[in-house]
XYZ file of C-alpha atoms in Angstrom:
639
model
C 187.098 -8.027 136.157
C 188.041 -8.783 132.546
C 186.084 -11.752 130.020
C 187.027 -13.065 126.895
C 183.401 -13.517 125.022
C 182.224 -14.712 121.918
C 178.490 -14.744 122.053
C 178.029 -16.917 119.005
C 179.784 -19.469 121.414
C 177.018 -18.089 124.468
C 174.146 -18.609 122.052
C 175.023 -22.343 122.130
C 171.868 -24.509 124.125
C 172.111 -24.975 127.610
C 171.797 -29.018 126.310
C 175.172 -28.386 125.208
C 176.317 -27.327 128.362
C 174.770 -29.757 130.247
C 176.451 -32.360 128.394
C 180.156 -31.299 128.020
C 179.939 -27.578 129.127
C 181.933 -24.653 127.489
C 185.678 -23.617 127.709
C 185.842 -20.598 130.404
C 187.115 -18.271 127.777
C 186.891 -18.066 123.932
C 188.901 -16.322 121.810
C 186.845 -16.455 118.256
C 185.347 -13.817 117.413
C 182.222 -13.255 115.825
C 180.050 -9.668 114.649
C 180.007 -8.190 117.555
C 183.504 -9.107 119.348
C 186.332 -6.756 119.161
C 189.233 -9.008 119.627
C 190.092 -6.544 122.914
C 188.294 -8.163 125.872
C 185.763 -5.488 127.782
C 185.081 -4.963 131.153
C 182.079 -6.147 132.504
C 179.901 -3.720 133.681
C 178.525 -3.068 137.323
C 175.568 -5.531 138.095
C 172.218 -5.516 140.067
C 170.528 -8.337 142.253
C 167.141 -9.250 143.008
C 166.527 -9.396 146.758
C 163.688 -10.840 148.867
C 162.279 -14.426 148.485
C 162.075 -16.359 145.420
C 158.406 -15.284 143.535
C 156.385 -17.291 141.572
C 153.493 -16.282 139.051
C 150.771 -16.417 141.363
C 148.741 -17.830 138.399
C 150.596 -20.941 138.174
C 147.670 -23.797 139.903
C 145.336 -21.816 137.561
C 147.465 -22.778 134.243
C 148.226 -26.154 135.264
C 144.101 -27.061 136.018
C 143.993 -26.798 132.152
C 147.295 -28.880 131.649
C 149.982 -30.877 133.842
C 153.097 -29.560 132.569
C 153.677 -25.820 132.318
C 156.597 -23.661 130.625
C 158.497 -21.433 133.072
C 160.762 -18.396 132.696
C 163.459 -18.703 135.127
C 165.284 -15.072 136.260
C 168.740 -15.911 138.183
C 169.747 -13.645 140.915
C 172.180 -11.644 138.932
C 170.926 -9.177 136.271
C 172.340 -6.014 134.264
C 168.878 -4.171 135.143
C 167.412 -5.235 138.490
C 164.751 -3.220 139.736
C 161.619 -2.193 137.782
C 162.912 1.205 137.290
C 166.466 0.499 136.033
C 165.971 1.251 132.401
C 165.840 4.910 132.965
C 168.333 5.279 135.787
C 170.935 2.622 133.709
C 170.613 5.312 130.549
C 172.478 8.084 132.722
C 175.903 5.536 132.610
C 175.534 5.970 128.396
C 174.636 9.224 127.540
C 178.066 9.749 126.437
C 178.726 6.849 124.690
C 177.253 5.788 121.186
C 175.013 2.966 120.233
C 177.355 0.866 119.171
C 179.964 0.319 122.216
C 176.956 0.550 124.446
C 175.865 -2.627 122.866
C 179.302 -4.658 122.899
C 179.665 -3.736 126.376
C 176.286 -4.565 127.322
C 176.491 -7.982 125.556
C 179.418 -9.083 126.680
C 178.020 -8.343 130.491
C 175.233 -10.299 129.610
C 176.917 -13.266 128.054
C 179.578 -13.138 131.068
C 176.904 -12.905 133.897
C 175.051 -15.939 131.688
C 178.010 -17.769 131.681
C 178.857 -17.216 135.849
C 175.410 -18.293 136.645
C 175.573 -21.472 134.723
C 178.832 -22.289 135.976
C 176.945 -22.144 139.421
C 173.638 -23.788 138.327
C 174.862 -26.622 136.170
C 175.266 -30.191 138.392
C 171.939 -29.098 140.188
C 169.981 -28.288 137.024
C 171.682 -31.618 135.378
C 170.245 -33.415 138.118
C 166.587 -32.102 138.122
C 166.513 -32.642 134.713
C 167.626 -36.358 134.635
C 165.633 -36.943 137.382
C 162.390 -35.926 135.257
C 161.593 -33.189 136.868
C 162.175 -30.480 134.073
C 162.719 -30.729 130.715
C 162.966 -28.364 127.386
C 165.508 -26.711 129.874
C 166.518 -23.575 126.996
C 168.996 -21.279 128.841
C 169.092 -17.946 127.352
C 171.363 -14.365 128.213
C 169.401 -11.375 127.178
C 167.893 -11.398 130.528
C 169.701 -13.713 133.027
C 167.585 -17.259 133.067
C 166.520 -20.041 131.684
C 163.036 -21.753 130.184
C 161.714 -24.727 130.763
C 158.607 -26.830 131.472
C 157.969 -28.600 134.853
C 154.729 -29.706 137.197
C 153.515 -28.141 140.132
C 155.110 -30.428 141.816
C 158.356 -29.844 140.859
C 158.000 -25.693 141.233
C 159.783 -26.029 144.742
C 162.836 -28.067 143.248
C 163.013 -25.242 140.832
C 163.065 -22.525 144.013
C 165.547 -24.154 145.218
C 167.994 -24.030 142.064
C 171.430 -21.851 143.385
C 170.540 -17.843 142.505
C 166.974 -18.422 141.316
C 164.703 -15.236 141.714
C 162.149 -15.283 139.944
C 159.623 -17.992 138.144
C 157.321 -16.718 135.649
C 154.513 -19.039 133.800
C 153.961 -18.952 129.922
C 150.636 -20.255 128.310
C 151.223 -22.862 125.855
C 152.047 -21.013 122.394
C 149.829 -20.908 120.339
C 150.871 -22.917 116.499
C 149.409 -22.958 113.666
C 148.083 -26.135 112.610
C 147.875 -25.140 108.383
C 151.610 -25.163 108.316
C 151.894 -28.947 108.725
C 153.867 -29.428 104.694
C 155.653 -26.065 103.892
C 156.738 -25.733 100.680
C 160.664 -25.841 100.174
C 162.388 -22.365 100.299
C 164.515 -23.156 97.894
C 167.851 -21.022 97.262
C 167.467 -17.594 97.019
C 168.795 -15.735 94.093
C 171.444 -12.686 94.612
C 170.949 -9.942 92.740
C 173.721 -7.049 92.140
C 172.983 -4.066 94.183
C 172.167 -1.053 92.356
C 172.815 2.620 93.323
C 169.250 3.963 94.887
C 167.686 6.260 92.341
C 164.502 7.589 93.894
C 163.445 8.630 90.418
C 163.538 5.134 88.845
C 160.187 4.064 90.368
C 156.414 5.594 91.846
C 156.257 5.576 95.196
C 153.002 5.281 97.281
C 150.899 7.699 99.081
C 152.266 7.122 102.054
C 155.690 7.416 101.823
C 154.692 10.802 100.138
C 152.751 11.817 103.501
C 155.646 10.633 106.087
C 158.174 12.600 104.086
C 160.236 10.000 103.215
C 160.816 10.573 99.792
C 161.944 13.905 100.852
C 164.843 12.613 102.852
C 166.210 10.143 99.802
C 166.425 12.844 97.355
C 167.624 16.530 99.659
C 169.441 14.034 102.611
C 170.824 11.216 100.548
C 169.833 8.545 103.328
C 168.424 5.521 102.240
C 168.001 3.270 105.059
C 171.574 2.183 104.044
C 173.487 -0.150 106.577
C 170.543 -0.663 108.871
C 168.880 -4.518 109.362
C 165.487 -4.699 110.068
C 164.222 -7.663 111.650
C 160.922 -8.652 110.961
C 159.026 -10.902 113.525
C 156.222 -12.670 111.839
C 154.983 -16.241 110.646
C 155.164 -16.197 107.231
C 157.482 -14.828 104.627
C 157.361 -14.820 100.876
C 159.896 -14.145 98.955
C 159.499 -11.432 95.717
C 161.530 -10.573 93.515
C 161.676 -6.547 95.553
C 162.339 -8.056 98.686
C 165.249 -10.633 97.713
C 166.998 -7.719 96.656
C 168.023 -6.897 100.224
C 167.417 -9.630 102.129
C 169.982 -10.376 104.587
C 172.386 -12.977 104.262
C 174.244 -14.230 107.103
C 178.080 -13.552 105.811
C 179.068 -16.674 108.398
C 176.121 -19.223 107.402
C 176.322 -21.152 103.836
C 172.751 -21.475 102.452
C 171.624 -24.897 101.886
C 174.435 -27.092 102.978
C 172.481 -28.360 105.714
C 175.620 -27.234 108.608
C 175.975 -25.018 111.335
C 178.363 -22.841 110.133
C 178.885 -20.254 111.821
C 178.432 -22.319 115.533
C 175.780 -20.493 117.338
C 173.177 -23.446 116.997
C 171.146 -22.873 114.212
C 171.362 -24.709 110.585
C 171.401 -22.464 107.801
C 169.984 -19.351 109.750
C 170.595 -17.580 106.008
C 168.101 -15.017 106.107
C 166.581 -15.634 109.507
C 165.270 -18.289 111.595
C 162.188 -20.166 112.239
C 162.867 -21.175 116.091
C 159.355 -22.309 116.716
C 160.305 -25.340 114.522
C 163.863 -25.255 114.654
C 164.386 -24.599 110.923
C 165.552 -22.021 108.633
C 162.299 -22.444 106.530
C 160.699 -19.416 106.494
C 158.346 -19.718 103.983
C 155.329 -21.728 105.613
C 152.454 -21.290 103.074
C 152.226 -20.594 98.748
C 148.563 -18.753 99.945
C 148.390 -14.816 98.590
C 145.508 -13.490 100.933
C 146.586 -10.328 102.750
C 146.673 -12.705 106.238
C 149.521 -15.026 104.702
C 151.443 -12.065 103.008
C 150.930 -10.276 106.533
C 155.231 -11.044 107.311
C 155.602 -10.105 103.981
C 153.860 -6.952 103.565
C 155.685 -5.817 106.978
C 158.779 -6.492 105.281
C 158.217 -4.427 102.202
C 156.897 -0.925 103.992
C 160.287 -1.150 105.972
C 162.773 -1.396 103.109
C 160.748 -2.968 100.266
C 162.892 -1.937 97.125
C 162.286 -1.414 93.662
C 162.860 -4.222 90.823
C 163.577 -3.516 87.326
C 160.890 -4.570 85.513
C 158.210 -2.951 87.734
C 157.549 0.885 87.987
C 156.772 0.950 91.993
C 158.617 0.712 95.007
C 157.253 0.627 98.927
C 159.927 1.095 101.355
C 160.031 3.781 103.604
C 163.852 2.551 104.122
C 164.322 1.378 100.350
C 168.333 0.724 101.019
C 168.177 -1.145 104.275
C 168.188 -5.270 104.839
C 165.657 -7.123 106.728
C 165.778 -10.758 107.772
C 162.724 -13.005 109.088
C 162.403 -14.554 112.319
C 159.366 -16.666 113.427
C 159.628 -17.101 117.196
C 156.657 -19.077 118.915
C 157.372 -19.409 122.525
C 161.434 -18.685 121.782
C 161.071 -15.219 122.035
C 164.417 -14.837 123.502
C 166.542 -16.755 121.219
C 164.901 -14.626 118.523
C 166.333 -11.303 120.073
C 169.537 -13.040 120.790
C 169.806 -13.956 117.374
C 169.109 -10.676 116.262
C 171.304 -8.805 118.195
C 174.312 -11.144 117.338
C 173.640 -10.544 113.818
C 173.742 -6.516 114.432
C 170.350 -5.928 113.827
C 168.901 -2.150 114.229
C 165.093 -2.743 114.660
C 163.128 -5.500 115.704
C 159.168 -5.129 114.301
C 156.578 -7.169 116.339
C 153.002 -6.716 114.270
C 151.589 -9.170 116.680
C 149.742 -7.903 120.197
C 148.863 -10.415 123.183
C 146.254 -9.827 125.681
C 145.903 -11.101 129.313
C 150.093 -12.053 129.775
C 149.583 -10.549 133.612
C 152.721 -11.393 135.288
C 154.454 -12.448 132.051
C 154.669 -9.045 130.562
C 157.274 -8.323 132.961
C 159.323 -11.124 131.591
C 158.574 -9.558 128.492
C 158.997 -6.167 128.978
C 162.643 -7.189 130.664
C 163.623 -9.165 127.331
C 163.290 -5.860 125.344
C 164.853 -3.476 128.278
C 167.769 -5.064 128.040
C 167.799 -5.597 124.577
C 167.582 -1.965 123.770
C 170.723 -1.611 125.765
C 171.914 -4.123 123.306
C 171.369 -1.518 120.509
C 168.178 -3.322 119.441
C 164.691 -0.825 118.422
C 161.244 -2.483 119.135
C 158.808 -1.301 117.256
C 155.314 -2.280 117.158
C 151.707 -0.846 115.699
C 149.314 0.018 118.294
C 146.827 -2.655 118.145
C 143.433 -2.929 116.595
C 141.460 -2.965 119.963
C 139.296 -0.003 120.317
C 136.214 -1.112 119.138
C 136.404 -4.660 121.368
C 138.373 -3.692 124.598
C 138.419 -0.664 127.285
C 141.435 1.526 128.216
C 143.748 0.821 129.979
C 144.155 -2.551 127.687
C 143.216 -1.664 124.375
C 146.855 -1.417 123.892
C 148.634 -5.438 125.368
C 151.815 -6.704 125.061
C 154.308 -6.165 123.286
C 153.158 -2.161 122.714
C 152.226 -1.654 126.038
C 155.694 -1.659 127.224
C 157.196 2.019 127.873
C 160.261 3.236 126.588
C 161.698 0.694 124.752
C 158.750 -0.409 122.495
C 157.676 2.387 120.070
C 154.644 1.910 118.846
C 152.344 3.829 116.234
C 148.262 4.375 116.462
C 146.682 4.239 112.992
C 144.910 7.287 111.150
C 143.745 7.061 107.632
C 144.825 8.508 104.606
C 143.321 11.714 105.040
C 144.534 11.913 108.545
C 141.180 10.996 110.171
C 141.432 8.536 113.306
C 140.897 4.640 112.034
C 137.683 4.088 114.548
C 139.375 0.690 115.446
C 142.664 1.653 116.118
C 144.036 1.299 120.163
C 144.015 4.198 122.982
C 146.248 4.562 125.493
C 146.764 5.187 128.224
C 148.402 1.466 129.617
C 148.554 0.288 132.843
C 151.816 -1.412 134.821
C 150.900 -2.788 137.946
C 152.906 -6.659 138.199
C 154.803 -7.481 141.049
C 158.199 -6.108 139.103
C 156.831 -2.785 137.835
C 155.164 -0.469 139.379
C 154.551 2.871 137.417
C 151.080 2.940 137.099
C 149.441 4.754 134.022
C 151.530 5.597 131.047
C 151.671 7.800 128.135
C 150.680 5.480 124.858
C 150.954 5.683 121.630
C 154.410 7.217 120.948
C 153.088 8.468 117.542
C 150.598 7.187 114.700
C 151.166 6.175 110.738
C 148.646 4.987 108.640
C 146.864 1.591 108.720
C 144.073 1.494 106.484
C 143.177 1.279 102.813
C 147.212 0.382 101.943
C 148.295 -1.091 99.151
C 149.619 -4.514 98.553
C 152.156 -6.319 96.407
C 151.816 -9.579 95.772
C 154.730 -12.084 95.161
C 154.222 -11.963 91.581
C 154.684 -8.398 91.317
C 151.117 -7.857 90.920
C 149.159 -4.752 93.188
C 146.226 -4.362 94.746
C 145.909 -0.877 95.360
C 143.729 -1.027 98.579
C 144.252 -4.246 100.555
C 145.779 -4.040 104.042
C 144.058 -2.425 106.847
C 145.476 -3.098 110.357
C 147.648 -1.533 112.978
C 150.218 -4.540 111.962
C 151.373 -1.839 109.052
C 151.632 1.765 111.326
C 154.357 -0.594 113.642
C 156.422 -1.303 110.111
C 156.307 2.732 109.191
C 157.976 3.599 112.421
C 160.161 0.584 111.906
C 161.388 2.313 108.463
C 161.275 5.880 109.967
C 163.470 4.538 112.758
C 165.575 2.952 109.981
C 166.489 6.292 108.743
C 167.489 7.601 111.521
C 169.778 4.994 112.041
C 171.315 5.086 108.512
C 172.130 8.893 109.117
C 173.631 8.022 112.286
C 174.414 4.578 113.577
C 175.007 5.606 117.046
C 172.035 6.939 117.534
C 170.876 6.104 121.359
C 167.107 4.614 121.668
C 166.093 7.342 124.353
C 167.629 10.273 122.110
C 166.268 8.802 119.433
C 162.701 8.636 120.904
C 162.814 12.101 121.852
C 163.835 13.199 118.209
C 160.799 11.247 116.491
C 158.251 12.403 118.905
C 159.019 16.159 119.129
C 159.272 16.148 115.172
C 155.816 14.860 114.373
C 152.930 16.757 113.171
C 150.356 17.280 115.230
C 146.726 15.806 113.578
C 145.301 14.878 116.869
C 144.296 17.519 120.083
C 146.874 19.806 120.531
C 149.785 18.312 122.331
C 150.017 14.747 123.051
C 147.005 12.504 122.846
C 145.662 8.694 123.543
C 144.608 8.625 120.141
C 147.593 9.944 117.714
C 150.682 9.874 120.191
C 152.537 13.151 119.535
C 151.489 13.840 115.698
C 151.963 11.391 112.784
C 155.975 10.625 112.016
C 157.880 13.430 110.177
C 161.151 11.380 108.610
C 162.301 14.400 107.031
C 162.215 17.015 110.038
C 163.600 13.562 111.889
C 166.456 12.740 110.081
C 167.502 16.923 109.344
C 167.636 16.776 113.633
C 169.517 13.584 113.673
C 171.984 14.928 111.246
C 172.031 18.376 113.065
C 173.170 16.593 116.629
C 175.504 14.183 114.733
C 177.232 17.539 113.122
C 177.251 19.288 116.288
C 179.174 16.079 118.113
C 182.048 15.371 115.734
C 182.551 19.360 115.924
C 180.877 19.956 112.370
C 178.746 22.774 110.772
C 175.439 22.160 111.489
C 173.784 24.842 109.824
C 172.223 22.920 106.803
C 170.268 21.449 109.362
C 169.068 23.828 111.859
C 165.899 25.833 111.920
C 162.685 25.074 109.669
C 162.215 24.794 106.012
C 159.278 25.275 103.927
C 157.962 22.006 102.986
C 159.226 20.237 106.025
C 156.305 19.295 107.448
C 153.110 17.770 105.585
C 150.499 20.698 104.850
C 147.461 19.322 106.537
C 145.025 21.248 105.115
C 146.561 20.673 101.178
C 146.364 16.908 101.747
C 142.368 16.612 103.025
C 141.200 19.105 100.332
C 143.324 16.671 97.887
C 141.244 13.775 99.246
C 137.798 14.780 99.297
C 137.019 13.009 96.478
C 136.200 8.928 97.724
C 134.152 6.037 97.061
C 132.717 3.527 99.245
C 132.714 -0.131 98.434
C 132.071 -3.555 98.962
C 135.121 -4.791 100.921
C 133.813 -8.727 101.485
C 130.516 -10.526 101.274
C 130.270 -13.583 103.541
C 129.457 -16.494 101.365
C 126.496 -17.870 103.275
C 125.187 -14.198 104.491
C 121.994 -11.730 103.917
C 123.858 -9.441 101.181
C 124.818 -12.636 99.009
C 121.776 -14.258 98.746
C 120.303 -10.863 97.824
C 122.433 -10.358 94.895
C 125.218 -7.581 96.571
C 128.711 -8.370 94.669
C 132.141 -7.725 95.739
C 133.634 -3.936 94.697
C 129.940 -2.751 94.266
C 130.102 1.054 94.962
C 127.471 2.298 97.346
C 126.000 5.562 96.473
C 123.161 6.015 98.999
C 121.115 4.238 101.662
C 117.330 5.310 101.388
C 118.118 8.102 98.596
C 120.711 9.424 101.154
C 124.306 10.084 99.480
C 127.271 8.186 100.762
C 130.771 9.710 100.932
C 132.453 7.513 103.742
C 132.325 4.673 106.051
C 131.405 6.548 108.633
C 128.874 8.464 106.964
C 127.188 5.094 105.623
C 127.298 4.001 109.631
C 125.388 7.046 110.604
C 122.946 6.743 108.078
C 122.229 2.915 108.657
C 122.009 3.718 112.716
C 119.954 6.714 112.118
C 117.236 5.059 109.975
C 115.306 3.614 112.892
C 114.476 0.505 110.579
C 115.065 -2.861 110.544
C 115.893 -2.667 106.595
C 117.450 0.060 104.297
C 117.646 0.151 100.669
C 121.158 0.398 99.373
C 122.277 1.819 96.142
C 124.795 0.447 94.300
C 126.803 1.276 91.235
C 128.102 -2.004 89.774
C 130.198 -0.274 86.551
C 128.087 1.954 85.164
C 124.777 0.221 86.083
C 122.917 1.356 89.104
C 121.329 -1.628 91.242
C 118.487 -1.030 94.453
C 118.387 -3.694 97.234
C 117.493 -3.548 100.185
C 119.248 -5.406 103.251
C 118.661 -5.624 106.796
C 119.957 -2.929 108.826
C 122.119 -5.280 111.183
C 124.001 -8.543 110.374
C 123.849 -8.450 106.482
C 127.172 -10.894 105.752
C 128.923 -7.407 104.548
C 132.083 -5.424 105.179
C 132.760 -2.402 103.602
C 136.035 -0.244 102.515
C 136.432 3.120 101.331
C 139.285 4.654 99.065
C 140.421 8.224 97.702
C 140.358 8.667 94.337
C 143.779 10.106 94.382
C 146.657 8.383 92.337
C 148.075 5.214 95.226
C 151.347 5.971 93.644
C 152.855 8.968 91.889
């Protein structure tokens, strides 16, 4: 069976549908079309009785009306274990037909079920019993919130399967007045020159300067999407930001058909806006999108001597999702996007996760990478869910643990292994993390060009390394497939856990430069080209372990915030004081001061502090002072 697709046209609402429905075949074409039709590919079915989330009263005790994800009968993956035995059908094929193919199944099977489901879901829906109804193709369904009540009249929709319940998202209420976004200005692309700028730390430690200057790959051609809730735009990120070539900026239209008004750079689909930029605030929680953005492909500006992109030649766009997760990857995917970072983690989904875990299944067929950090979990949750959703799902989510500059584990940083037991999957304890990055002590750039050299701590910045690593990859070879590509990153990284694999570290801490030389060596190999220059090992191509600790041996420990109203303020402790003992005790790290503060078997130590050059004594209860504290190498941030 043949289809003529356009899935700009597919991404339209299912309101539009409803009201006037589509044309059975289109013949515009948008990114992804090839003006060829494709065959669609076999399909699966889901058998048995139609399930709902057995958690469904529960929800509703707390309100009436409850989202629902709706999966139809038909799907590209069916069964829990699809994913791996659907990869066998591609290992031929590149990235790139893999996902036109698999989209325009998608968008066909969409398309065939809503044909089917339309007068009956027209009818629930003026008769009040559903409404919000949001249909949506990456996996076969539809959202939309209902009663109790009106669950069976749902059931009994033509080729519904399954019926998943969402908890109401979760908004953010200090986002009521955004500030306008304005129009961004274009700047001229200039030819990457890895010696116009400093680069920090640790780009230095994954390698990644290594591959700009002996590989010549740049993170050129790639898009990075960047899931998030708030994005700033500096000067080093509108450099590269993408622009939608279909979309006008500002004229208030729907250009390009597919829905969504001025979806420029991205797409806010929580509100329904292309506003992006919620709130003028600089703390490191409202630059969080932002910062994400510029580890990824972060480039250099002119009048500033630093640059921190792992993937300094790539694009990224913004996307702030809420509840719409779907539309989010659709958009994403129609736009050709590469990777998809998530620096976000939910706990307690239950059934849901399987609705997520489907979403990103078959987006990964799509050509789409997940990537997400670990989670920050260890210190407040038990294995097997430090690690929640969305880096708990296997295969197609990568996700990085955190380890500190010096390679030591960040105490708060989540363990695997995970756990899938839902009524959809079934494969019990998994291998997690894939591999770690670093998450603590990182430096930030704020939107006036400014740094702080030691401001972001947080798994949410491991997730965006492996986003820019992955970005590499992909500019050295577009057709890279996700499970080939997995298996490159994770057998290249150097080991700084146990031996082997671990729950703490993954397989080692991400290696770009051994990465990319092996992408580049199976790439040569496949279009029948010498792939010496990339076989075998090379001095220098992994990170000397040993070389960088000894380098960092030298560190300070210091005030990292005093709560306002807390112990330590009232007794006179300032922000950036220096502590250099507790009871006459030296202090070299965090964990050092920990010991020492446990181990003194006294309600109250005495701290010394070096404020400048001045030394100040007080002394502060042992527990529950008001204080955080931070530590940081004295070795240059950025060379």
């Amino acid at each position: 069976m043949k289809a003529l697709f356009c899935p700009q046209l597919f991404h339209l609402s299912l309101l539009v549908l409803l009201l006037g429905g589509l044309p059975s075949s289109h013949l515009l074409c948008c990114k992804l079309c090839s003006q060829q039709p494709l065959r669609v590919l076999p399909l699966e079915v889901l058998g048995g009785e139609v399930w709902v989330s057995p958690n469904l009263e529960q929800l509703a005790k707390a309100t009436r009306r409850v989202t629902v994800k709706v999966w139809l009968r038909e799907q590209f993956l069916g069964s829990g274990d699809s994913y791996r035995k659907r990869t066998r059908e591609f290992s031929e094929s590149g990235r790139l037909l893999m996902r036109k193919r698999v989209v325009a199944t998608l968008q066909e099977i969409s398309r065939r079920s809503f044909d089917r489901l339309k007068g009956p879901l027209e009818q629930l829906v003026a008769d009040g019993k559903v409404s919000g109804v949001e249909k949506h193709w990456i996996v076969n369904g539809f959202s939309c919130t209902t009663t109790v009540e009106n669950i069976d009249a749902l059931k009994g929709l033509p080729g519904v399967k399954r019926i998943f319940v969402a908890r109401p998202p979760f908004v953010r209420s200090n986002f009521s007045d955004p500030p306008a976004m304005g129009q961004l200005r274009k700047f001229r692309p200039e030819k990457y020159d890895p010696a116009r700028y400093s680069h920090p730390w640790y780009i230095r430690s994954l390698l990644a300067d290594r591959v700009w200057k002996d590989l010549g790959v740049t993170g050129r051609g790639t898009l990075n999407v960047v899931h998030d809730f708030n994005f700033h735009f500096p000067e080093n990120l509108v450099a590269n930001v993408y622009r939608n070539p279909d979309e006008i900026a500002g004229n208030g239209r729907d250009d390009d058909g597919n829905g969504l008004v001025d979806d420029v750079h991205g797409f806010n689909f929580q509100r329904g806006t292309a506003q992006l930029f919620l709130s003028e605030k600089q703390t490191p929680q409202m630059l969080h999108g932002t910062s994400c953005a510029n580890i990824i492909c972060g480039t250099g500006t002119p009048n500033r001597s630093y640059e921190f992109g792992i993937a300094p030649e790539g694009r990224w766009a913004g996307v702030i999702a809420g509840a719409r997760l779907e539309a989010a990857v659709e958009w994403a995917i129609l736009q050709g996007a590469d990777t998809y970072s998530m620096s976000f983690s939910i706990p307690n989904l239950g059934e849901l996760r399987s609705h997520w875990r489907k979403v990103m299944e078959q987006g990964s067929f799509c050509g789409l990478f997940f990537v997400s950090g670990a989670g920050n979990f260890a210190q407040s949750a038990r294995v097997p869910v430090q690690m929640r959703t969305p880096e708990d799902i296997p295969e197609v989510v990568f996700a990085a643990a955190g380890v500190q500059r010096d390679l030591s584990r960040t105490p708060f940083s989540s363990r695997g292994p995970v756990e899938w037991k839902t009524e959809h999957y079934r494969d019990g304890r998994v291998q997690k993390p894939e591999v770690c990055a670093f998450n603590m002590g990182l430096p930030l750039l704020l939107p006036d060009g400014s740094l702080r050299p030691t401001a972001l701590n947080g798994n949410s910045f491991a997730g965006p390394m492996f986003c820019g690593a992955i970005a590499l990859m992909l500019s050295a070879d577009p057709d890279l497939l996700p499970w080939d590509l997995k298996e490159i990153i994770t057998s290249t990284a150097t080991d700084v856990g146990a031996p082997g694999f671990d729950d703490e570290t993954g397989h080692g801490l991400i290696n770009c430069y051994r990465a990319v030389r092996e992408v580049l060596r199976r790439k040569a190999v496949r279009e029948g080209k010498g792939s010496a220059r990339y076989a075998g090992r090379q001095e220098g191509d992994e990170l000397n372990v040993k070389k960088l600790q000894k380098s960092l041996e030298n560190r300070v420990v210091f005030v990292a915030s005093v709560q306002p109203q807390g112990k330590a303020a009232a007794a006179g402790v300032k922000l950036g004081d220096q502590v250099w003992s507790i009871d006459g005790k030296r202090v070299e790290s965090v964990s050092r001061l920990v010991q020492l503060v446990r181990g003194s078997g006294s309600e109250r130590v005495e701290f010394e502090f070096l404020r400048g050059e001045v030394k100040v004594l007080i002394e502060l209860p042992s527990q529950n002072s008001g204080i955080r504290f931070g530590q940081r190498f004295l070795a240059p941030v950025f060379e």
